[in-house]
XYZ file of C-alpha atoms in Angstrom:
360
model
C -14.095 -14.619 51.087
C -14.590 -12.671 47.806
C -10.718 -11.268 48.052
C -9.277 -14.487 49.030
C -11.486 -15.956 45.849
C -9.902 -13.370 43.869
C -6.667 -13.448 44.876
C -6.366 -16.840 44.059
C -7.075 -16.344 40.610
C -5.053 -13.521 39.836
C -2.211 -15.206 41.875
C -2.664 -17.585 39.138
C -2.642 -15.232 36.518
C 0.697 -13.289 37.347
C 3.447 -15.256 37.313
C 5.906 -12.941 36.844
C 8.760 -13.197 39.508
C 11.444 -15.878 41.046
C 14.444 -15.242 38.178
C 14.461 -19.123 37.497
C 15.513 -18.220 34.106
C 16.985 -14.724 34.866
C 18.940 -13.532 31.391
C 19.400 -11.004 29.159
C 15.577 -9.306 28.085
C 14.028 -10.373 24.822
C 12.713 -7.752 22.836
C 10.317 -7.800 19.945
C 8.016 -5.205 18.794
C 4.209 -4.915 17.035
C 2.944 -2.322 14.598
C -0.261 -2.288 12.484
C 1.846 -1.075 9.361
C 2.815 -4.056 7.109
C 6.287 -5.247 7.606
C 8.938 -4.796 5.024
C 12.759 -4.928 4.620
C 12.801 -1.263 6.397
C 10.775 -1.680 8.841
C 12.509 -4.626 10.400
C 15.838 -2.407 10.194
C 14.038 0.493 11.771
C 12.871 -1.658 14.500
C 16.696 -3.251 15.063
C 17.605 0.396 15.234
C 15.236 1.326 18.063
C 15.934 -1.683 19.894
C 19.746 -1.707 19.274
C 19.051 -5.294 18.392
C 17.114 -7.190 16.036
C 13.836 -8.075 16.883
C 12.917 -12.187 18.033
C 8.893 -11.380 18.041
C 6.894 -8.889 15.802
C 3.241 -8.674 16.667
C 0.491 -8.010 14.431
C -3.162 -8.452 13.356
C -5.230 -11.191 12.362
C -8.762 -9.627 11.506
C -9.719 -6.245 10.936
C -8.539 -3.063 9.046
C -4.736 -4.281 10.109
C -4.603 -7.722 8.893
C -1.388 -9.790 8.682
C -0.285 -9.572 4.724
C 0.890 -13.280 3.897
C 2.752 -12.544 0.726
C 4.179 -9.190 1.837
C 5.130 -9.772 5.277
C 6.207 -13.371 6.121
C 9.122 -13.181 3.951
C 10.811 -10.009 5.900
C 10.278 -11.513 8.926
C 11.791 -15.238 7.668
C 14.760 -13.708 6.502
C 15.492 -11.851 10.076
C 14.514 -14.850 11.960
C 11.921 -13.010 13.823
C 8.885 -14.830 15.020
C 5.174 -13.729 14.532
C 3.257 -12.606 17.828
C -0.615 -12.833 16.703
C -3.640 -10.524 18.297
C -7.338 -11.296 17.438
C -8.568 -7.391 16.533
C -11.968 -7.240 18.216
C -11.417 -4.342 20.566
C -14.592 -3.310 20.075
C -16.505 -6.399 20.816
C -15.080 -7.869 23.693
C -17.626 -6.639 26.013
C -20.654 -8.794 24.086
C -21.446 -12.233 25.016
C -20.567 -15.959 24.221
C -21.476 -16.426 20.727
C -19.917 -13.054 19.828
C -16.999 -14.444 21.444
C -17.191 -17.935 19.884
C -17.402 -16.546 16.332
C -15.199 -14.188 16.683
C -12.320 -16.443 18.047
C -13.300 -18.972 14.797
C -12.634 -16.126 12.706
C -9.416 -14.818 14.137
C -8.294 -19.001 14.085
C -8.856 -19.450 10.917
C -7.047 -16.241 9.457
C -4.327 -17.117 11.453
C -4.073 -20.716 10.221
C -4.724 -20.168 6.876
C -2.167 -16.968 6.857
C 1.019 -19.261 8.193
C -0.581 -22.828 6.754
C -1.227 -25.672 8.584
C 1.298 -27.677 7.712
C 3.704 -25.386 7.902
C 2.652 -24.165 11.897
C 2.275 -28.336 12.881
C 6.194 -28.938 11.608
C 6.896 -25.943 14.104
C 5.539 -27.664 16.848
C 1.564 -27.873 16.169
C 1.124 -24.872 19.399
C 1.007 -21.055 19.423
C -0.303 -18.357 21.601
C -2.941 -15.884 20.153
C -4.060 -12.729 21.680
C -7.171 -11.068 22.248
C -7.011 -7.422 21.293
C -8.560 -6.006 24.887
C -6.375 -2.657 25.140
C -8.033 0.016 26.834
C -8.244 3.554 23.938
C -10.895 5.858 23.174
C -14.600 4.967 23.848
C -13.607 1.027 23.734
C -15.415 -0.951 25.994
C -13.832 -3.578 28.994
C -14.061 -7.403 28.376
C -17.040 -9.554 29.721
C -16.476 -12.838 31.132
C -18.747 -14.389 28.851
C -17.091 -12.957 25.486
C -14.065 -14.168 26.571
C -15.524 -18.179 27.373
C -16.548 -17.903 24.007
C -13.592 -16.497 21.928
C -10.902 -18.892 23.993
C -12.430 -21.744 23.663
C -13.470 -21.145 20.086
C -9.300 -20.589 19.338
C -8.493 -23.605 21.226
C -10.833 -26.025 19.331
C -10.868 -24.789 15.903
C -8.085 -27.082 14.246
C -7.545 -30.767 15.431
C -3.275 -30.352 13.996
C -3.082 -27.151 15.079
C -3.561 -26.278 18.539
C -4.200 -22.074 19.399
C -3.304 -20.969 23.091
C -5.464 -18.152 23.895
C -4.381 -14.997 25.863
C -5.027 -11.517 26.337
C -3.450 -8.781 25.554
C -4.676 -6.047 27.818
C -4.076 -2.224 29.386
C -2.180 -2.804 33.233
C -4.830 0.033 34.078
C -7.450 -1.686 33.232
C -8.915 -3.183 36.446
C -12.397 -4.421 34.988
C -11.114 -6.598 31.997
C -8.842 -8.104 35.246
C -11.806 -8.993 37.063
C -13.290 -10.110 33.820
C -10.770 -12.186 33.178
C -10.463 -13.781 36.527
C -14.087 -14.666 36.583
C -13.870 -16.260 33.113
C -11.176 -18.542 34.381
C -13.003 -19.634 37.605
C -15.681 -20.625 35.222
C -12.961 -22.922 33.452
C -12.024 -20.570 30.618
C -8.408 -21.431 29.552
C -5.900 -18.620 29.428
C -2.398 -19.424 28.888
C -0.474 -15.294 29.343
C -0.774 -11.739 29.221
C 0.936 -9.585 27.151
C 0.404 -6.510 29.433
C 0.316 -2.830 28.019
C 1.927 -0.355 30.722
C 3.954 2.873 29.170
C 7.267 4.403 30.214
C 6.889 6.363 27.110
C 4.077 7.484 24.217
C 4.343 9.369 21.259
C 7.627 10.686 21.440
C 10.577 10.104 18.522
C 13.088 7.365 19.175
C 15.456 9.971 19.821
C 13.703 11.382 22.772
C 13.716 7.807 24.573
C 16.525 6.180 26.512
C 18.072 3.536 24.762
C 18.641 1.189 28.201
C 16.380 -1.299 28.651
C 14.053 -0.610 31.393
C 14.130 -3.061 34.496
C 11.195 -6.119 34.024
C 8.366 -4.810 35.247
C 9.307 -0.675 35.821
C 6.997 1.018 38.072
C 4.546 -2.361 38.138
C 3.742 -1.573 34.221
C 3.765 -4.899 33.297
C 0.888 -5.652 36.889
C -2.090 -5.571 36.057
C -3.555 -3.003 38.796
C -5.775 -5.691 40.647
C -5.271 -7.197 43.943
C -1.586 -6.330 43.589
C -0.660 -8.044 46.642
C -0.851 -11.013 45.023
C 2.053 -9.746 43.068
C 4.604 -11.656 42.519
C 3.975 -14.480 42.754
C 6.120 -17.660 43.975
C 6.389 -19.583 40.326
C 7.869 -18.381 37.126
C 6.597 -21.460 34.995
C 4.685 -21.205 31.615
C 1.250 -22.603 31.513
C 0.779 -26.502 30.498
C -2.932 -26.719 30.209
C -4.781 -22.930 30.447
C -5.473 -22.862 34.430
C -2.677 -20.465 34.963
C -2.225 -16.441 33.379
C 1.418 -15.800 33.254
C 2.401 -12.393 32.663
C 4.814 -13.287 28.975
C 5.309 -9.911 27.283
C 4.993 -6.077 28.610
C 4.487 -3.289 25.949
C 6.689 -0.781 27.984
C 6.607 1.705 24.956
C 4.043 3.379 22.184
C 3.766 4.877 19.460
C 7.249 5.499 19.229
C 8.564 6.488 15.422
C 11.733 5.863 13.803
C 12.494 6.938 10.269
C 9.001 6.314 8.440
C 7.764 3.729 10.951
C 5.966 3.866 14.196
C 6.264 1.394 16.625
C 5.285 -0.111 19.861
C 8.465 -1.685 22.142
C 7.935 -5.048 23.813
C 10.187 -7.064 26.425
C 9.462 -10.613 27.150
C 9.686 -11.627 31.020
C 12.939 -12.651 32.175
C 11.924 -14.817 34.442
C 10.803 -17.305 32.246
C 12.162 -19.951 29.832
C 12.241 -17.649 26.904
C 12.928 -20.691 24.799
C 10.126 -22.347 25.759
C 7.691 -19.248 25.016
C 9.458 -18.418 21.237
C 8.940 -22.143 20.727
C 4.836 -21.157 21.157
C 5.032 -18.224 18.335
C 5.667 -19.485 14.975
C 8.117 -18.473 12.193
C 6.621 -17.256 9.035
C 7.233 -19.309 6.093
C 10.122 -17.757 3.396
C 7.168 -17.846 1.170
C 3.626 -18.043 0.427
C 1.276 -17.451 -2.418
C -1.004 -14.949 -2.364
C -4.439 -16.193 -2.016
C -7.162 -14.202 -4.359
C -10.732 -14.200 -4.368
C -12.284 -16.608 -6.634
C -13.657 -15.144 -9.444
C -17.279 -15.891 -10.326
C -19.437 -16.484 -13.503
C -20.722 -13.183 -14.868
C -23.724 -15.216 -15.601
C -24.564 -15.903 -11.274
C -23.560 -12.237 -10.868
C -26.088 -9.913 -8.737
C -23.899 -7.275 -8.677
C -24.512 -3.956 -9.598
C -23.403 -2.346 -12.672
C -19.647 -1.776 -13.201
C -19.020 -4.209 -10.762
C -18.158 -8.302 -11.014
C -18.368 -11.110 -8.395
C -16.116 -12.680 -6.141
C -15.906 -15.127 -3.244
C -14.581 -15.002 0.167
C -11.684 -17.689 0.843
C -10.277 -18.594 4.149
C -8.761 -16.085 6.331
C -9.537 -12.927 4.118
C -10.727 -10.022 5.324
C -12.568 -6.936 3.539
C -9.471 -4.743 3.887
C -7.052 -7.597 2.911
C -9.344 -8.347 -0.117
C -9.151 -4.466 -1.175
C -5.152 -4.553 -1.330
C -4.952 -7.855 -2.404
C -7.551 -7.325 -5.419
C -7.331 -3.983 -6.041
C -4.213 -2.695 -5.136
C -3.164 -0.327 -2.002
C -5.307 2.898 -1.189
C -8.504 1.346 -2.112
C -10.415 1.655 0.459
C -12.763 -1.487 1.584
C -15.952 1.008 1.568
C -15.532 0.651 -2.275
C -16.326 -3.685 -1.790
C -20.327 -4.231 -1.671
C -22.518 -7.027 -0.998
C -23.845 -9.821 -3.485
C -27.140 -7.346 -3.167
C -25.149 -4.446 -3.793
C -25.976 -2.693 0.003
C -22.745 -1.530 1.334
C -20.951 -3.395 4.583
C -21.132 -1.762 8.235
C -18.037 -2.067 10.020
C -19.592 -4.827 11.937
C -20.609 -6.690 8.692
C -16.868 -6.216 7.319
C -15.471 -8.059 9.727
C -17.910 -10.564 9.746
C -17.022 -12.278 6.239
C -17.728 -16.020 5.749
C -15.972 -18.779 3.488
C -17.549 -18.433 0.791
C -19.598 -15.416 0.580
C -20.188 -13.737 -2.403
C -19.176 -9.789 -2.733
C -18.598 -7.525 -5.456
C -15.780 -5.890 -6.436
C -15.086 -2.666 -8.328
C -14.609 -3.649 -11.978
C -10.791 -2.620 -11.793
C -10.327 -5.242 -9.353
C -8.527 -8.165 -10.354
């Protein structure tokens, strides 16, 4: 009973066969490095092909750079494949989850705009950041209730499709995952970690495309004879996991920038899934802190007040404010005690911090 139960689940969640839509693989990549003009020819180097997806960041150290980024990737018609960064966190419970998901929504929103994302179509996958790496715990069922439904319901125009993006190794986050879902938790794909290659110098990899699904990289290993499955169909409402994107490469550097190499499933309508990642807009202004009243400062000497807008995070504020290389360890509190790590990506609308007195 508890393998058929599941079984059924992760039959659900790996829809990854019947070549339906058989064609030519679409390849993106993801990096934590800000994009530029050089990186997105690097990356059509490596691929032998420009890019059609580019993941990166929304929260955290690597946060998406509005004003520096969307215009590169506008230009090159390549479309923006978002992860929530909460590695870290994933394995705490529902309200973790549920703020953290209305955190990574709302950096995401206000990043792209929400006009902007509802003229695309008003409906875009997100990730959550659960790859496996040093000392980083698995996801909990719970965290995850909390941080998909917290994505899906934070804008009424706007509508976020969570996912997860997770290591095929990594049997407990599957289980996790599946038990989330039986509990009604809506998950609409995977984007699957599984390497061929890490580390190594585009030269030292083959330049063919590997075959969908190499070796089972792209499987999660869990109950793998429910693998493949009979149906190659995206996910309408959240009750079914298709496997959309496998990370087949990592780490893998070309001139100044390092990269990991993604291929989205064949089998599916790849229309149908670029539709559900937006374009960046040509343009967007840069959105600074709002600078307060000396007067209503509490800040210590040397040291001025500012306020939190929408989507910002400490790091983004630092390079944003204060130029690249500053380090967010230099940003305080209203109080003037420094921020944890947890407390730094914890920032709400509004909250007052201080800022170095060189900061703008």
């Amino acid at each position: 009973m508890n393998y058929l139960f599941h079984c059924r689940y992760l039959c659900l969640m790996l829809l990854v066969a019947f070549p339906v839509w058989a064609q030519s693989p679409v390849t993106g990549v993801d990096t934590t490095a800000f994009i530029t003009s050089n990186s997105v020819m690097h990356a059509t180097e490596l691929l032998g092909q420009a890019p059609k997806f580019w993941g990166r960041y929304f929260e955290g150290p690597y946060q998406y750079n509005t004003a520096m980024e969307s215009a590169p990737l506008h230009q090159a018609n390549i479309r923006l494949l978002p992860v929530g960064d909460n590695t870290t966190n994933v394995d705490s419970g529902y309200a973790s989850g549920q703020a953290d998901g209305q955190r990574q929504a709302q950096a995401y929103i206000a990043a792209l705009g929400e006009d902007h994302l509802v003229a695309q179509g008003g409906e875009f996958y997100i990730f959550l950041d659960v790859e496996l790496g040093s000392g980083e715990p698995h996801l909990s069922p719970d965290y995850y209730r909390g941080w998909s439904h917290a994505v899906e319901t934070y804008n009424a125009k706007v509508k976020l499709l969570p996912g997860v993006y997770m290591s095929a190794s990594d049997t407990f986050s599957s289980k996790a995952l599946t038990q989330a879902i039986a509990k009604g938790a809506k998950c609409y794909g995977l984007w699957i970690a599984g390497y061929l290659y890490f580390n190594k110098a585009a030269a030292k990899i083959p330049m063919k495309l590997p075959a969908w699904n190499q070796d089972h990289l792209a499987t999660p290993k869990v109950l793998p004879s429910c693998y493949p499955s009979d149906s190659s169909t995206l996910s309408v409402d959240g009750s079914s996991c298709p496997v959309l994107f496998w990370q087949y490469n990592g780490n893998i550097s070309n001139g100044s920038d390092l990269f990991d190499m993604d291929m989205m499933n064949p089998n599916l309508n790849t229309h149908a899934v670029l539709k559900r990642l937006a374009l960046p807009p040509s343009s967007a202004p840069v959105t600074k802190p709002v600078h307060v009243s000396s007067s209503s400062s509490t800040c210590p000497s040397g040291m001025h007040l500012y306020t939190v807008q929408p989507g910002q995070t400490l790091a983004g504020i630092a390079r944003q404010a204060c130029g690249h290389g500053t380090p967010w360890t230099s940003i305080t509190q209203q109080n003037g005690q420094p921020f944890t790590e947890a407390s730094a990506s914890r920032l709400a609308i509004g909250q007052p911090i201080c800022l170095p007195s060189q900061c703008q």
